[in-house]
CSV table of C-alpha atoms in Angstrom, one decimal:
chain,number,residue,atom,x,y,z
J,1,UNK,CA,26.7,-11.8,22.7
J,2,UNK,CA,25.2,-10.8,26.0
J,3,UNK,CA,21.4,-10.5,25.3
J,4,UNK,CA,19.4,-9.0,28.2
J,5,UNK,CA,17.4,-11.6,30.2
J,6,UNK,CA,14.0,-10.3,29.2
J,7,UNK,CA,14.9,-10.3,25.4
J,8,UNK,CA,16.4,-13.8,25.7
J,9,UNK,CA,13.3,-15.2,27.5
J,10,UNK,CA,11.0,-13.7,24.8
J,11,UNK,CA,13.2,-15.3,22.0
J,12,UNK,CA,13.2,-18.7,23.8
J,13,UNK,CA,9.4,-18.6,24.1
J,14,UNK,CA,8.4,-17.2,20.8
J,15,UNK,CA,10.7,-19.1,18.5
J,16,UNK,CA,9.2,-22.6,19.1
J,17,UNK,CA,5.7,-21.2,18.5
J,18,UNK,CA,6.6,-19.5,15.2
J,19,UNK,CA,8.1,-22.8,14.0
J,20,UNK,CA,4.9,-24.6,14.4
J,21,UNK,CA,3.4,-22.7,11.5
J,22,UNK,CA,4.3,-24.6,8.3
J,23,UNK,CA,4.1,-21.4,6.3
J,24,UNK,CA,7.1,-19.8,8.1
J,25,UNK,CA,10.4,-20.9,6.5
J,26,UNK,CA,12.7,-19.1,8.8
J,27,UNK,CA,13.2,-16.5,11.5
J,28,UNK,CA,16.1,-13.9,11.9
J,29,UNK,CA,16.8,-11.1,14.2
J,30,UNK,CA,18.0,-7.7,13.1
J,31,UNK,CA,18.9,-4.4,15.0
J,32,UNK,CA,21.0,-4.1,18.1
J,33,UNK,CA,20.8,-7.8,18.9
J,34,UNK,CA,22.2,-8.8,15.5
J,35,UNK,CA,24.7,-6.0,15.9
J,36,UNK,CA,26.0,-7.4,19.1
J,37,UNK,CA,25.2,-4.3,21.3
J,38,UNK,CA,21.7,-4.7,22.9
J,39,UNK,CA,20.8,-3.4,26.2
J,40,UNK,CA,17.8,-3.4,28.5
J,41,UNK,CA,16.2,-0.6,26.5
J,42,UNK,CA,16.6,-2.2,23.1
J,43,UNK,CA,13.7,-3.6,21.1
J,44,UNK,CA,13.6,-6.9,19.4
J,45,UNK,CA,13.6,-6.8,15.6
J,46,UNK,CA,12.3,-10.1,14.2
J,47,UNK,CA,12.2,-11.0,10.5
J,48,UNK,CA,9.7,-13.7,9.8
J,49,UNK,CA,10.3,-15.4,6.4
J,50,UNK,CA,7.1,-16.6,4.8
J,51,UNK,CA,6.7,-19.1,2.0
J,52,UNK,CA,5.9,-17.2,-1.2
J,53,UNK,CA,2.7,-18.8,-1.9
J,54,UNK,CA,1.3,-18.2,1.6
J,55,UNK,CA,2.5,-14.6,2.0
J,56,UNK,CA,-0.7,-12.9,1.1
J,57,UNK,CA,-2.7,-15.0,3.5
J,58,UNK,CA,-0.4,-14.6,6.3
J,59,UNK,CA,-0.3,-10.8,5.8
J,60,UNK,CA,-4.1,-10.8,6.4
J,61,UNK,CA,-3.8,-12.4,9.8
J,62,UNK,CA,-0.5,-11.2,11.2
J,63,UNK,CA,-1.9,-9.6,14.4
J,64,UNK,CA,-3.8,-12.8,15.1
J,65,UNK,CA,-0.7,-14.9,14.6
J,66,UNK,CA,1.4,-12.6,16.8
J,67,UNK,CA,-1.2,-13.0,19.5
J,68,UNK,CA,-0.8,-16.7,19.2
J,69,UNK,CA,3.0,-16.5,19.4
J,70,UNK,CA,3.4,-14.0,22.1
J,71,UNK,CA,1.4,-12.1,24.9
J,72,UNK,CA,0.4,-9.3,22.6
J,73,UNK,CA,-0.6,-6.0,24.4
J,74,UNK,CA,-1.0,-3.8,21.4
J,75,UNK,CA,0.2,-3.6,17.7
J,76,UNK,CA,0.0,-1.6,14.6
J,77,UNK,CA,1.3,-1.7,11.0
J,78,UNK,CA,4.4,0.3,9.9
J,79,UNK,CA,3.2,2.4,7.0
J,80,UNK,CA,4.3,5.5,8.8
J,81,UNK,CA,8.0,4.3,8.4
J,82,UNK,CA,7.5,3.2,4.8
J,83,UNK,CA,7.3,-0.4,5.8
J,84,UNK,CA,3.8,-2.0,5.5
J,85,UNK,CA,5.1,-5.4,6.1
J,86,UNK,CA,6.0,-4.4,9.6
J,87,UNK,CA,3.9,-4.9,12.8
J,88,UNK,CA,5.2,-2.8,15.7
J,89,UNK,CA,4.1,-4.3,19.0
J,90,UNK,CA,4.3,-4.3,22.7
J,91,UNK,CA,4.2,-7.7,24.4
J,92,UNK,CA,4.2,-8.6,28.0
J,93,UNK,CA,4.2,-7.9,30.9
J,94,UNK,CA,6.9,-7.1,31.5
J,95,UNK,CA,6.6,-4.8,28.5
J,96,UNK,CA,8.9,-5.4,25.6
J,97,UNK,CA,8.9,-3.6,22.3
J,98,UNK,CA,9.0,-6.2,19.4
J,99,UNK,CA,8.9,-5.4,15.7
J,100,UNK,CA,7.7,-8.3,13.5
J,101,UNK,CA,8.6,-7.9,9.9
J,102,UNK,CA,7.0,-10.5,7.5
J,103,UNK,CA,8.9,-11.0,4.2
J,104,UNK,CA,8.7,-13.4,1.3
J,105,UNK,CA,11.6,-15.8,1.0
J,106,UNK,CA,13.0,-14.1,-2.1
J,107,UNK,CA,12.9,-10.7,-0.4
J,108,UNK,CA,14.8,-11.8,2.7
J,109,UNK,CA,18.2,-10.9,1.5
J,110,UNK,CA,17.2,-7.3,0.7
J,111,UNK,CA,18.5,-5.5,3.9
J,112,UNK,CA,20.4,-2.5,5.1
J,113,UNK,CA,22.1,-4.3,8.1
J,114,UNK,CA,23.3,-7.7,9.1
J,115,UNK,CA,20.9,-10.3,10.4
J,116,UNK,CA,21.3,-13.3,12.7
J,117,UNK,CA,19.4,-16.4,11.6
J,118,UNK,CA,17.6,-18.0,14.5
J,119,UNK,CA,15.9,-20.8,12.5
J,120,UNK,CA,16.1,-21.9,9.0
J,121,UNK,CA,13.6,-24.6,8.0
J,122,UNK,CA,15.3,-25.6,4.7
J,123,UNK,CA,18.8,-24.3,5.5
J,124,UNK,CA,18.9,-21.9,2.6
J,125,UNK,CA,18.6,-18.5,4.3
J,126,UNK,CA,22.3,-18.5,5.4
J,127,UNK,CA,23.5,-19.2,1.8
J,128,UNK,CA,21.3,-16.3,0.6
J,129,UNK,CA,22.8,-13.9,3.0
J,130,UNK,CA,26.3,-14.9,2.2
J,131,UNK,CA,25.6,-14.4,-1.5
J,132,UNK,CA,24.2,-10.9,-1.1
J,133,UNK,CA,25.7,-8.5,1.5
J,134,UNK,CA,23.5,-5.7,3.1
J,135,UNK,CA,23.4,-2.5,1.2
J,136,UNK,CA,23.3,0.8,3.3
J,137,UNK,CA,21.8,3.7,1.4
J,138,UNK,CA,23.7,6.9,1.5
J,139,UNK,CA,22.0,10.3,1.9
J,140,UNK,CA,21.4,12.1,-1.3
J,141,UNK,CA,23.4,15.2,-0.4
J,142,UNK,CA,22.3,17.1,-3.6
J,143,UNK,CA,18.7,16.3,-2.7
J,144,UNK,CA,19.3,17.9,0.6
J,145,UNK,CA,21.0,21.0,-0.7
J,146,UNK,CA,18.2,21.5,-3.3
J,147,UNK,CA,15.8,21.8,-0.4
J,148,UNK,CA,17.8,23.1,2.5
J,149,UNK,CA,17.6,26.9,1.9
J,150,UNK,CA,13.8,26.5,1.2
J,151,UNK,CA,13.5,24.8,4.6
J,152,UNK,CA,15.5,27.6,6.2
J,153,UNK,CA,13.1,30.3,4.8
J,154,UNK,CA,10.2,28.2,6.1
J,155,UNK,CA,11.8,28.0,9.6
J,156,UNK,CA,12.4,31.8,9.5
J,157,UNK,CA,8.8,32.5,8.7
J,158,UNK,CA,7.6,30.5,11.7
J,159,UNK,CA,10.0,32.3,13.9
J,160,UNK,CA,8.9,35.7,12.6
J,161,UNK,CA,5.3,34.8,13.2
J,162,UNK,CA,6.2,33.6,16.8
J,163,UNK,CA,5.1,30.0,16.1
J,164,UNK,CA,7.7,28.6,18.4
J,165,UNK,CA,6.4,25.1,18.6
J,166,UNK,CA,6.7,25.0,14.8
J,167,UNK,CA,10.3,26.2,15.0
J,168,UNK,CA,11.2,23.6,17.6
J,169,UNK,CA,9.7,20.8,15.4
J,170,UNK,CA,11.5,22.2,12.5
J,171,UNK,CA,14.8,22.0,14.2
J,172,UNK,CA,14.0,18.4,15.2
J,173,UNK,CA,13.4,17.6,11.6
J,174,UNK,CA,16.8,19.1,10.6
J,175,UNK,CA,18.6,17.1,13.1
J,176,UNK,CA,16.9,13.9,12.0
J,177,UNK,CA,17.0,14.4,8.2
J,178,UNK,CA,20.1,16.5,7.5
J,179,UNK,CA,22.5,17.0,10.5
J,180,UNK,CA,22.3,13.5,12.0
J,181,UNK,CA,23.1,11.8,8.7
J,182,UNK,CA,26.0,14.3,8.1
J,183,UNK,CA,27.3,13.6,11.6
J,184,UNK,CA,27.4,9.9,11.0
J,185,UNK,CA,29.1,10.4,7.6
J,186,UNK,CA,31.9,12.3,9.4
J,187,UNK,CA,32.7,9.2,11.6
J,188,UNK,CA,32.2,6.6,8.8
J,189,UNK,CA,28.9,5.1,10.4
J,190,UNK,CA,25.7,4.2,8.7
J,191,UNK,CA,23.4,7.2,8.5
J,192,UNK,CA,20.3,6.6,10.6
J,193,UNK,CA,19.1,10.0,11.7
J,194,UNK,CA,20.2,10.7,15.2
J,195,UNK,CA,19.8,7.1,16.5
J,196,UNK,CA,22.7,6.1,18.8
J,197,UNK,CA,24.5,9.5,17.9
J,198,UNK,CA,25.7,10.1,21.5
J,199,UNK,CA,27.7,6.8,21.3
J,200,UNK,CA,28.8,6.6,17.6
J,201,UNK,CA,29.6,10.3,17.1
J,202,UNK,CA,30.0,11.9,20.6
J,203,UNK,CA,31.8,15.0,19.3
J,204,UNK,CA,29.2,15.7,16.7
J,205,UNK,CA,26.5,15.0,19.2
J,206,UNK,CA,27.9,17.7,21.4
J,207,UNK,CA,27.9,20.1,18.6
J,208,UNK,CA,24.3,19.4,17.9
J,209,UNK,CA,23.4,20.7,21.4
J,210,UNK,CA,23.6,24.1,20.0
J,211,UNK,CA,20.6,23.4,17.8
J,212,UNK,CA,18.4,22.8,20.9
J,213,UNK,CA,16.2,25.5,22.3
J,214,UNK,CA,13.4,26.2,24.8
J,215,UNK,CA,10.2,28.0,24.2
J,216,UNK,CA,12.0,31.3,23.7
J,217,UNK,CA,12.2,33.3,20.5
J,218,UNK,CA,15.8,34.4,20.9
J,219,UNK,CA,16.9,30.9,21.8
J,220,UNK,CA,15.1,29.6,18.7
J,221,UNK,CA,16.8,32.1,16.4
J,222,UNK,CA,20.2,31.1,17.8
J,223,UNK,CA,19.5,27.4,17.3
J,224,UNK,CA,18.4,27.9,13.7
J,225,UNK,CA,21.7,29.8,13.0
J,226,UNK,CA,23.7,27.1,14.8
J,227,UNK,CA,22.1,24.5,12.7
J,228,UNK,CA,22.8,26.2,9.5
J,229,UNK,CA,26.4,26.8,10.5
J,230,UNK,CA,26.8,23.0,11.2
J,231,UNK,CA,25.3,22.2,7.9
J,232,UNK,CA,27.6,24.4,6.0
J,233,UNK,CA,30.7,23.1,7.8
J,234,UNK,CA,29.8,19.4,7.8
J,235,UNK,CA,28.7,19.5,4.2
J,236,UNK,CA,32.0,21.1,3.2
J,237,UNK,CA,33.8,18.4,5.1
J,238,UNK,CA,32.3,15.7,3.0
J,239,UNK,CA,34.0,16.9,0.0
J,240,UNK,CA,31.0,15.9,-2.1
J,241,UNK,CA,30.8,17.1,-5.6
J,242,UNK,CA,27.4,18.7,-5.4
J,243,UNK,CA,25.9,22.0,-6.9
J,244,UNK,CA,25.6,24.4,-4.1
J,245,UNK,CA,22.6,26.7,-4.2
J,246,UNK,CA,24.5,29.9,-3.3
J,247,UNK,CA,21.9,32.4,-4.6
J,248,UNK,CA,19.2,30.7,-2.4
J,249,UNK,CA,21.6,30.5,0.4
J,250,UNK,CA,22.3,34.2,0.3
J,251,UNK,CA,18.6,35.2,0.1
J,252,UNK,CA,17.4,32.8,2.7
J,253,UNK,CA,20.1,33.9,5.1
J,254,UNK,CA,19.4,37.6,4.5
J,255,UNK,CA,15.8,36.9,5.3
J,256,UNK,CA,16.6,34.9,8.4
J,257,UNK,CA,18.8,37.6,9.8
J,258,UNK,CA,16.1,40.2,9.2
J,259,UNK,CA,13.6,38.1,11.2
J,260,UNK,CA,16.1,37.5,14.0
J,261,UNK,CA,17.0,41.2,14.1
J,262,UNK,CA,13.4,42.1,14.5
J,263,UNK,CA,13.1,39.7,17.4
J,264,UNK,CA,16.0,41.3,19.2
């Protein structure tokens, strides 16, 4: 695997320092490095495995520890992505984005992607990974369908009011939460919003360009309609056995067309 020089130097420097803490039982790397496709813009996703009895104490001093392990510039916890065990940092200079995820030993195997073990104090982590493969969650298409037409009505109200920043933000949400996952399903990839979509699903990424717009009411209306068309087509292509909300679809689309007609 060809790891960029900056990332490689960081790993060479940080790993021996982490190993000095007796409460750490292992270190692994995830993300693009573990996946074998890092580039100079990749971050470093470290998983730091902590002895179960010491976990609470380590969690209280994570930023201090990271500052001892690496030239910490700034860092904050990952509650906004639903992962309070995560510390998101910049280290350097030169600047490098590094995520430090602290886990108990018995939580180590719970993962959605492959990991590469960098160090294993008791040589048990590799065995644990082999016994339990990663589990990639699939989008709940029924959950999406139950909400989608309410979301469409919401977007239409913002368009009708002329709140175009809201509409642009709403379209971004649809790409991240709905259209991106559907696009990755079409190509058999793991659904992760729109991350790496240009490389893993280039045809679908090209189609998604139709959902982009500038600060223009007519463009925003066309982008909304384009996003809805992609949703209908891509959802049908999945062949999923879900209950379609046809009545809600009809009324929401009628309302959206009324709004876009008024904007004409």
